[in-house]
MMTF fields as JSON, N, C-alpha, C and O atoms, coordinates in Angstrom:
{
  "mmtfVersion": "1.0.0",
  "mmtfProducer": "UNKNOWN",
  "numBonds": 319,
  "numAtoms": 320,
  "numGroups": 80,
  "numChains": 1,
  "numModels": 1,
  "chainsPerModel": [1],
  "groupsPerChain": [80],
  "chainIdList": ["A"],
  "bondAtomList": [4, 2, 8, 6, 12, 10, 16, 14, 20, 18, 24, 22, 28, 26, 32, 30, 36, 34, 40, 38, 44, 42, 48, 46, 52, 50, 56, 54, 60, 58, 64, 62, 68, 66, 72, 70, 76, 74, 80, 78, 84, 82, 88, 86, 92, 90, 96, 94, 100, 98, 104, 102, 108, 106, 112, 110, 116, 114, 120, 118, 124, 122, 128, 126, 132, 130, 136, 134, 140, 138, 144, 142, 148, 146, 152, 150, 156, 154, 160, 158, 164, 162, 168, 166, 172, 170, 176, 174, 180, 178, 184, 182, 188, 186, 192, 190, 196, 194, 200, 198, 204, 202, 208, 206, 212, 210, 216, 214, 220, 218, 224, 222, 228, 226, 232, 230, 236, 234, 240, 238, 244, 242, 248, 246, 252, 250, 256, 254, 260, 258, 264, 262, 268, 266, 272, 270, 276, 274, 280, 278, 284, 282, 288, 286, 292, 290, 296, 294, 300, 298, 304, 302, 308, 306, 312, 310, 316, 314],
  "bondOrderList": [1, 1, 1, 1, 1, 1, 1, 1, 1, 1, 1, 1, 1, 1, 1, 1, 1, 1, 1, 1, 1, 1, 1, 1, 1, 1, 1, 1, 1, 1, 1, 1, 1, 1, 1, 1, 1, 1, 1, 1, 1, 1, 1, 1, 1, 1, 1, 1, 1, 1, 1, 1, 1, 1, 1, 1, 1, 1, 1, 1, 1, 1, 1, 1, 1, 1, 1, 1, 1, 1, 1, 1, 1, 1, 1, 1, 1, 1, 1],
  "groupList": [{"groupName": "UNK", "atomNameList": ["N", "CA", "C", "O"], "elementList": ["N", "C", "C", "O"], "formalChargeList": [0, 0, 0, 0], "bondAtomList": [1, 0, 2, 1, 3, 2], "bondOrderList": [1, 1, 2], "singleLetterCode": "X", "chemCompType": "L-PEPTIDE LINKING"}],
  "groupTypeList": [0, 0, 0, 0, 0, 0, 0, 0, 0, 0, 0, 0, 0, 0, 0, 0, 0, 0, 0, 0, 0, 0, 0, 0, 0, 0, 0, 0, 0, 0, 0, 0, 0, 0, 0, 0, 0, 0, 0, 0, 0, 0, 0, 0, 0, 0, 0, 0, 0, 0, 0, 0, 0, 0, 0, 0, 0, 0, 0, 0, 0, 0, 0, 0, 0, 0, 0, 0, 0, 0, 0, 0, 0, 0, 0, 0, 0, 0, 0, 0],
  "groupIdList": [1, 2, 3, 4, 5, 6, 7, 8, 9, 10, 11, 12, 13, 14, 15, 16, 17, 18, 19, 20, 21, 22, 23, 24, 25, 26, 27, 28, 29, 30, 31, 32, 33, 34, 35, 36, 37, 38, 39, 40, 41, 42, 43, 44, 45, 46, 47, 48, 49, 50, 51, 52, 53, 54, 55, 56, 57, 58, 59, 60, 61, 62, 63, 64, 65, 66, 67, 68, 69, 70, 71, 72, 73, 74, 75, 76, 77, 78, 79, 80],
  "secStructList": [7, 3, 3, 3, 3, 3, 3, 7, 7, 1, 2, 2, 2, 2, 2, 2, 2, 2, 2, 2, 6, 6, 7, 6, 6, 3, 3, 3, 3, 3, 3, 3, 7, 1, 7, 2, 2, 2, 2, 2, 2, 2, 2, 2, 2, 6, 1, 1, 3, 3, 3, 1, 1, 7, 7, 4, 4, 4, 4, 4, 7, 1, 3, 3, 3, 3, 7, 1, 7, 6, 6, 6, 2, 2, 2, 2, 2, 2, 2, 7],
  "xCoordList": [23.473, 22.518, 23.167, 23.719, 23.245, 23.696, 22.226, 21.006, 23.334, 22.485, 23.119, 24.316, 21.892, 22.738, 22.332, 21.104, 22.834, 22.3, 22.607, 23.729, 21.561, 21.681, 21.147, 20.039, 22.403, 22.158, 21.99, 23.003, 20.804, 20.049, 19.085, 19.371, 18.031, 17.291, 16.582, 15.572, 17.472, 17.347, 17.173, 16.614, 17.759, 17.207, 18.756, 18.544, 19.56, 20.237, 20.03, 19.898, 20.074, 19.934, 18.413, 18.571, 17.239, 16.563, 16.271, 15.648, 16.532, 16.829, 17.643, 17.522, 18.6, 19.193, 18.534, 18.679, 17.83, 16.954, 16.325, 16.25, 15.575, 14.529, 15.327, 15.303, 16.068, 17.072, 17.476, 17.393, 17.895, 18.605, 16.856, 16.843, 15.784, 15.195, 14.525, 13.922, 14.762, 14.573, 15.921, 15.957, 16.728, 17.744, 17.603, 17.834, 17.237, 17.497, 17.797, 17.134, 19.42, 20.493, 20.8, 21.673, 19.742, 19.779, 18.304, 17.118, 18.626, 17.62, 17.46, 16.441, 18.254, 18.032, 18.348, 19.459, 17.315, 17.607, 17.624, 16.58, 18.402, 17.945, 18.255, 19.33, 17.325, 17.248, 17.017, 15.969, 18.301, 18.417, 18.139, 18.873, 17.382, 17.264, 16.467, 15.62, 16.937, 16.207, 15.236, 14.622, 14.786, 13.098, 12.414, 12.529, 11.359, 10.444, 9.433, 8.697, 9.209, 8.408, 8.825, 7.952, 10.517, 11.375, 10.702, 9.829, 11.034, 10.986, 9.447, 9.25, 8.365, 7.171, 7.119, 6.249, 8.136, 7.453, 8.194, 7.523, 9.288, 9.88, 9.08, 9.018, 8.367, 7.745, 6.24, 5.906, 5.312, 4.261, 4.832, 3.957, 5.986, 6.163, 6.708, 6.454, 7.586, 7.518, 9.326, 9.686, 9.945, 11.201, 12.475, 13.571, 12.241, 13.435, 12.896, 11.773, 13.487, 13.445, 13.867, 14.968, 12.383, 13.196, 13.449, 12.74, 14.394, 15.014, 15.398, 16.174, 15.099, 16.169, 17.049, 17.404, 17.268, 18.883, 19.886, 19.371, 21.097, 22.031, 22.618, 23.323, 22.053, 22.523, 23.262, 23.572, 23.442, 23.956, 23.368, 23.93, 22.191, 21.965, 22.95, 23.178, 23.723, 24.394, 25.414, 25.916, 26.091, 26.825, 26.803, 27.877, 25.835, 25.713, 25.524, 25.395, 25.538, 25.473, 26.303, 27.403, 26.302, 27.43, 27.689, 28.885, 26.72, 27.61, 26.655, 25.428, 27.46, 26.626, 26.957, 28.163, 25.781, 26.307, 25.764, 24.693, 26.551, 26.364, 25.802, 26.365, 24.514, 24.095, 23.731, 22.594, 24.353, 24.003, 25.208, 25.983, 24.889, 25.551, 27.206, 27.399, 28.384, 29.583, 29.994, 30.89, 29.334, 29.728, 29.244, 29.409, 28.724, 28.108, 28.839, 28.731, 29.421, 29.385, 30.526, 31.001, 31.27, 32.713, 32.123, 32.476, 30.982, 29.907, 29.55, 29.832, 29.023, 28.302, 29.367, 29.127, 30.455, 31.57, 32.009, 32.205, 32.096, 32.664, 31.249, 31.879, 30.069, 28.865, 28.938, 28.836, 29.142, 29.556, 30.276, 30.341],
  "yCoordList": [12.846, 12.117, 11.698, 12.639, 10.382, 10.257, 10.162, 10.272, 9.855, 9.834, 8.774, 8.518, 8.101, 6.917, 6.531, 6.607, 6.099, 5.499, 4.412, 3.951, 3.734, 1.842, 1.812, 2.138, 1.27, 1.14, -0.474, -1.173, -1.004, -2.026, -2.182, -1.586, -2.812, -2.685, -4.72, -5.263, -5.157, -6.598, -7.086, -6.444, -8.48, -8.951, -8.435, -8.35, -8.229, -7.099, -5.642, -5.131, -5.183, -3.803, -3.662, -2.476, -3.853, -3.71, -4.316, -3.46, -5.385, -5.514, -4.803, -4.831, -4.029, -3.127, -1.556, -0.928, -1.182, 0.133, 0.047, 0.92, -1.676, -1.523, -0.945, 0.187, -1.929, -1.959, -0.83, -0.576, -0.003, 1.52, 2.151, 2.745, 2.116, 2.943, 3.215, 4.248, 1.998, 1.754, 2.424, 2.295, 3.094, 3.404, 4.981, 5.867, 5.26, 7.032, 7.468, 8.251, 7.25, 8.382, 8.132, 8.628, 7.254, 7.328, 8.944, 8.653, 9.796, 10.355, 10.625, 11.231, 10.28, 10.094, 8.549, 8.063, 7.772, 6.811, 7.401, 7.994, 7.376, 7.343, 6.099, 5.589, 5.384, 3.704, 3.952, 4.267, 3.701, 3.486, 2.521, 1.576, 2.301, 0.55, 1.033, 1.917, 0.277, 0.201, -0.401, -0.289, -1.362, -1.995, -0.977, -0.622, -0.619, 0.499, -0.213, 0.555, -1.894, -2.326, -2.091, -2.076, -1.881, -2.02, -1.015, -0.968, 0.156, 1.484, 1.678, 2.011, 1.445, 1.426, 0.955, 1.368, -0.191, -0.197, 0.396, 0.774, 0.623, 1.389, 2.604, 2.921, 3.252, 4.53, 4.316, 5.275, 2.889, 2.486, 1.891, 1.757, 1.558, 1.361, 2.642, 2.722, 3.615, 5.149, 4.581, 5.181, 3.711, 3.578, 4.131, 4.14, 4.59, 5.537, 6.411, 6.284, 6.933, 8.244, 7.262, 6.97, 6.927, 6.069, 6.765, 7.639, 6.352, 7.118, 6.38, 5.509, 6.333, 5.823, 6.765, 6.657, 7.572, 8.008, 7.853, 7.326, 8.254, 8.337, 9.961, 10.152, 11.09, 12.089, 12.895, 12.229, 13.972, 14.661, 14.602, 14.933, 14.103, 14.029, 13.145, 13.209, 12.103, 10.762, 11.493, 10.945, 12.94, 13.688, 14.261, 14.553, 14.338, 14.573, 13.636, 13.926, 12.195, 11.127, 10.766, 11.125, 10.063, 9.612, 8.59, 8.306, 7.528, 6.26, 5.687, 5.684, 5.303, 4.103, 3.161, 2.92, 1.968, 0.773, 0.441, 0.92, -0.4, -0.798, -2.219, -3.095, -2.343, -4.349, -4.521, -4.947, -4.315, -4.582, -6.23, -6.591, -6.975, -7.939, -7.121, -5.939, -8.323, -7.837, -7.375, -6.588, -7.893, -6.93, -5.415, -4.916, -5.052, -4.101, -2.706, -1.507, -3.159, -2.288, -1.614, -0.782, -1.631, -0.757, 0.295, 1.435, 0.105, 1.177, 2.34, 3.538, 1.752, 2.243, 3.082, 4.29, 2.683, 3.539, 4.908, 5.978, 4.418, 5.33, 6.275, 7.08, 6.733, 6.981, 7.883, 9.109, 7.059, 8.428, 9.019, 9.99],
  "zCoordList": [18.753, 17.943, 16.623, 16.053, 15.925, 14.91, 13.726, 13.852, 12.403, 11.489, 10.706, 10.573, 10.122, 9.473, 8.133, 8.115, 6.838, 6.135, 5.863, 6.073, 5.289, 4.866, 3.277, 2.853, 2.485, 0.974, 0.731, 0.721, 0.554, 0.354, 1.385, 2.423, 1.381, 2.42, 2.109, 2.555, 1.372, 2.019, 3.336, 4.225, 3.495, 5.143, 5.829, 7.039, 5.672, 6.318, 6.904, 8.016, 5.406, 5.241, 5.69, 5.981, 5.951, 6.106, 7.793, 8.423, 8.512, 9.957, 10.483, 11.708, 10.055, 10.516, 10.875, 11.924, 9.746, 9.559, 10.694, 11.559, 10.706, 12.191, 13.147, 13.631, 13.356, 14.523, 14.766, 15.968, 14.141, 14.537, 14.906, 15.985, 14.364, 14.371, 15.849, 16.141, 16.807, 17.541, 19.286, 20.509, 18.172, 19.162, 19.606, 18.782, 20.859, 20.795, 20.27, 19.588, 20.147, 20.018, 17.953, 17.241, 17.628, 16.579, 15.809, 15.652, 15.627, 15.326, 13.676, 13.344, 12.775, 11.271, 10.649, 10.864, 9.853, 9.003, 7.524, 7.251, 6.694, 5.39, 4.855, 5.174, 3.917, 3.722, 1.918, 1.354, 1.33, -0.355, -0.967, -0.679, -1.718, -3.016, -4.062, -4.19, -4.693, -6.091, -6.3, -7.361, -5.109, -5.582, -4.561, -3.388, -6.084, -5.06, -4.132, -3.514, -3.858, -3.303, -1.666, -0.798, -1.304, 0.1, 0.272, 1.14, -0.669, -0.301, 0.246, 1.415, -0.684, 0.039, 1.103, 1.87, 1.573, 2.896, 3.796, 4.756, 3.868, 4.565, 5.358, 6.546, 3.871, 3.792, 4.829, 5.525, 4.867, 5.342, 6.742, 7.598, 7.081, 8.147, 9.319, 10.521, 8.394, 8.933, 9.895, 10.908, 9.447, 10.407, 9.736, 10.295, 8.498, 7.806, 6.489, 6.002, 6.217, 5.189, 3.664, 3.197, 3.165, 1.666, 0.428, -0.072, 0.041, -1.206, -2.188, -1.795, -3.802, -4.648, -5.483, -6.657, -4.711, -5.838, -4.407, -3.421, -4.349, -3.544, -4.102, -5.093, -3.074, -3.328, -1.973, -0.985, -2.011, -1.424, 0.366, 1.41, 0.121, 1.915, 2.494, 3.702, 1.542, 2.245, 2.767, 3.749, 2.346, 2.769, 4.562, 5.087, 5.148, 6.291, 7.473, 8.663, 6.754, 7.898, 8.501, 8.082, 9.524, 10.526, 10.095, 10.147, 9.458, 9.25, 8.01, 7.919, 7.282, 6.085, 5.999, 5.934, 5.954, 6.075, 4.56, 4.187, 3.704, 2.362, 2.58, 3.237, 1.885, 2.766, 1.342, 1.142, 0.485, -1.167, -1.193, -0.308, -2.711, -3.02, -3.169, -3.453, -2.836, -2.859, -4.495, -4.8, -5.168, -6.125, -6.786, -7.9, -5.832, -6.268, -5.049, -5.308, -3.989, -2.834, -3.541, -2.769, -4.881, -4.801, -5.583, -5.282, -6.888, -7.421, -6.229, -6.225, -5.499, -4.315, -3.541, -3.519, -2.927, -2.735, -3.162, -2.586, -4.515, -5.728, -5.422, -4.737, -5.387, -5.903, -4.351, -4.377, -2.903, -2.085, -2.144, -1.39]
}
């Protein structure tokens, strides 16, 4: 079973969240952003675990995908 996180939850980062949430062998989403409006829905739609800090859970995932603007993904790097 993997676990995954997605840092932005734009029309990427956020078609993706669906998309995994929808996979068996996927059994953890955690879904990061800074607009708490994604996060609410994330949270009202129930397809990942929303969060705005980036802490120590990102430590146990199998894969993160960064769907933030390119200037921002080397912050984001540094920060896992």
């Amino acid at each position: 079973m993997y676990k995954i996180g997605i840092i932005g939850l734009g029309l990427m980062g956020g078609s993706l969240a669906k998309a995994f949430s929808k996979v068996k062998e996927v059994d953890k989403i955690i879904a990061y952003d800074v607009n708490k409006t994604s996060l609410d829905k994330v949270k009202k739609d129930g397809y990942a675990e929303p969060t705005n800090i980036i802490d120590d859970s990102f430590k146990e995932l199998d894969f993160v995908f960064i769907c933030t603007p390119v200037n921002t993904i080397y912050e984001y790097t540094k920060k896992l």
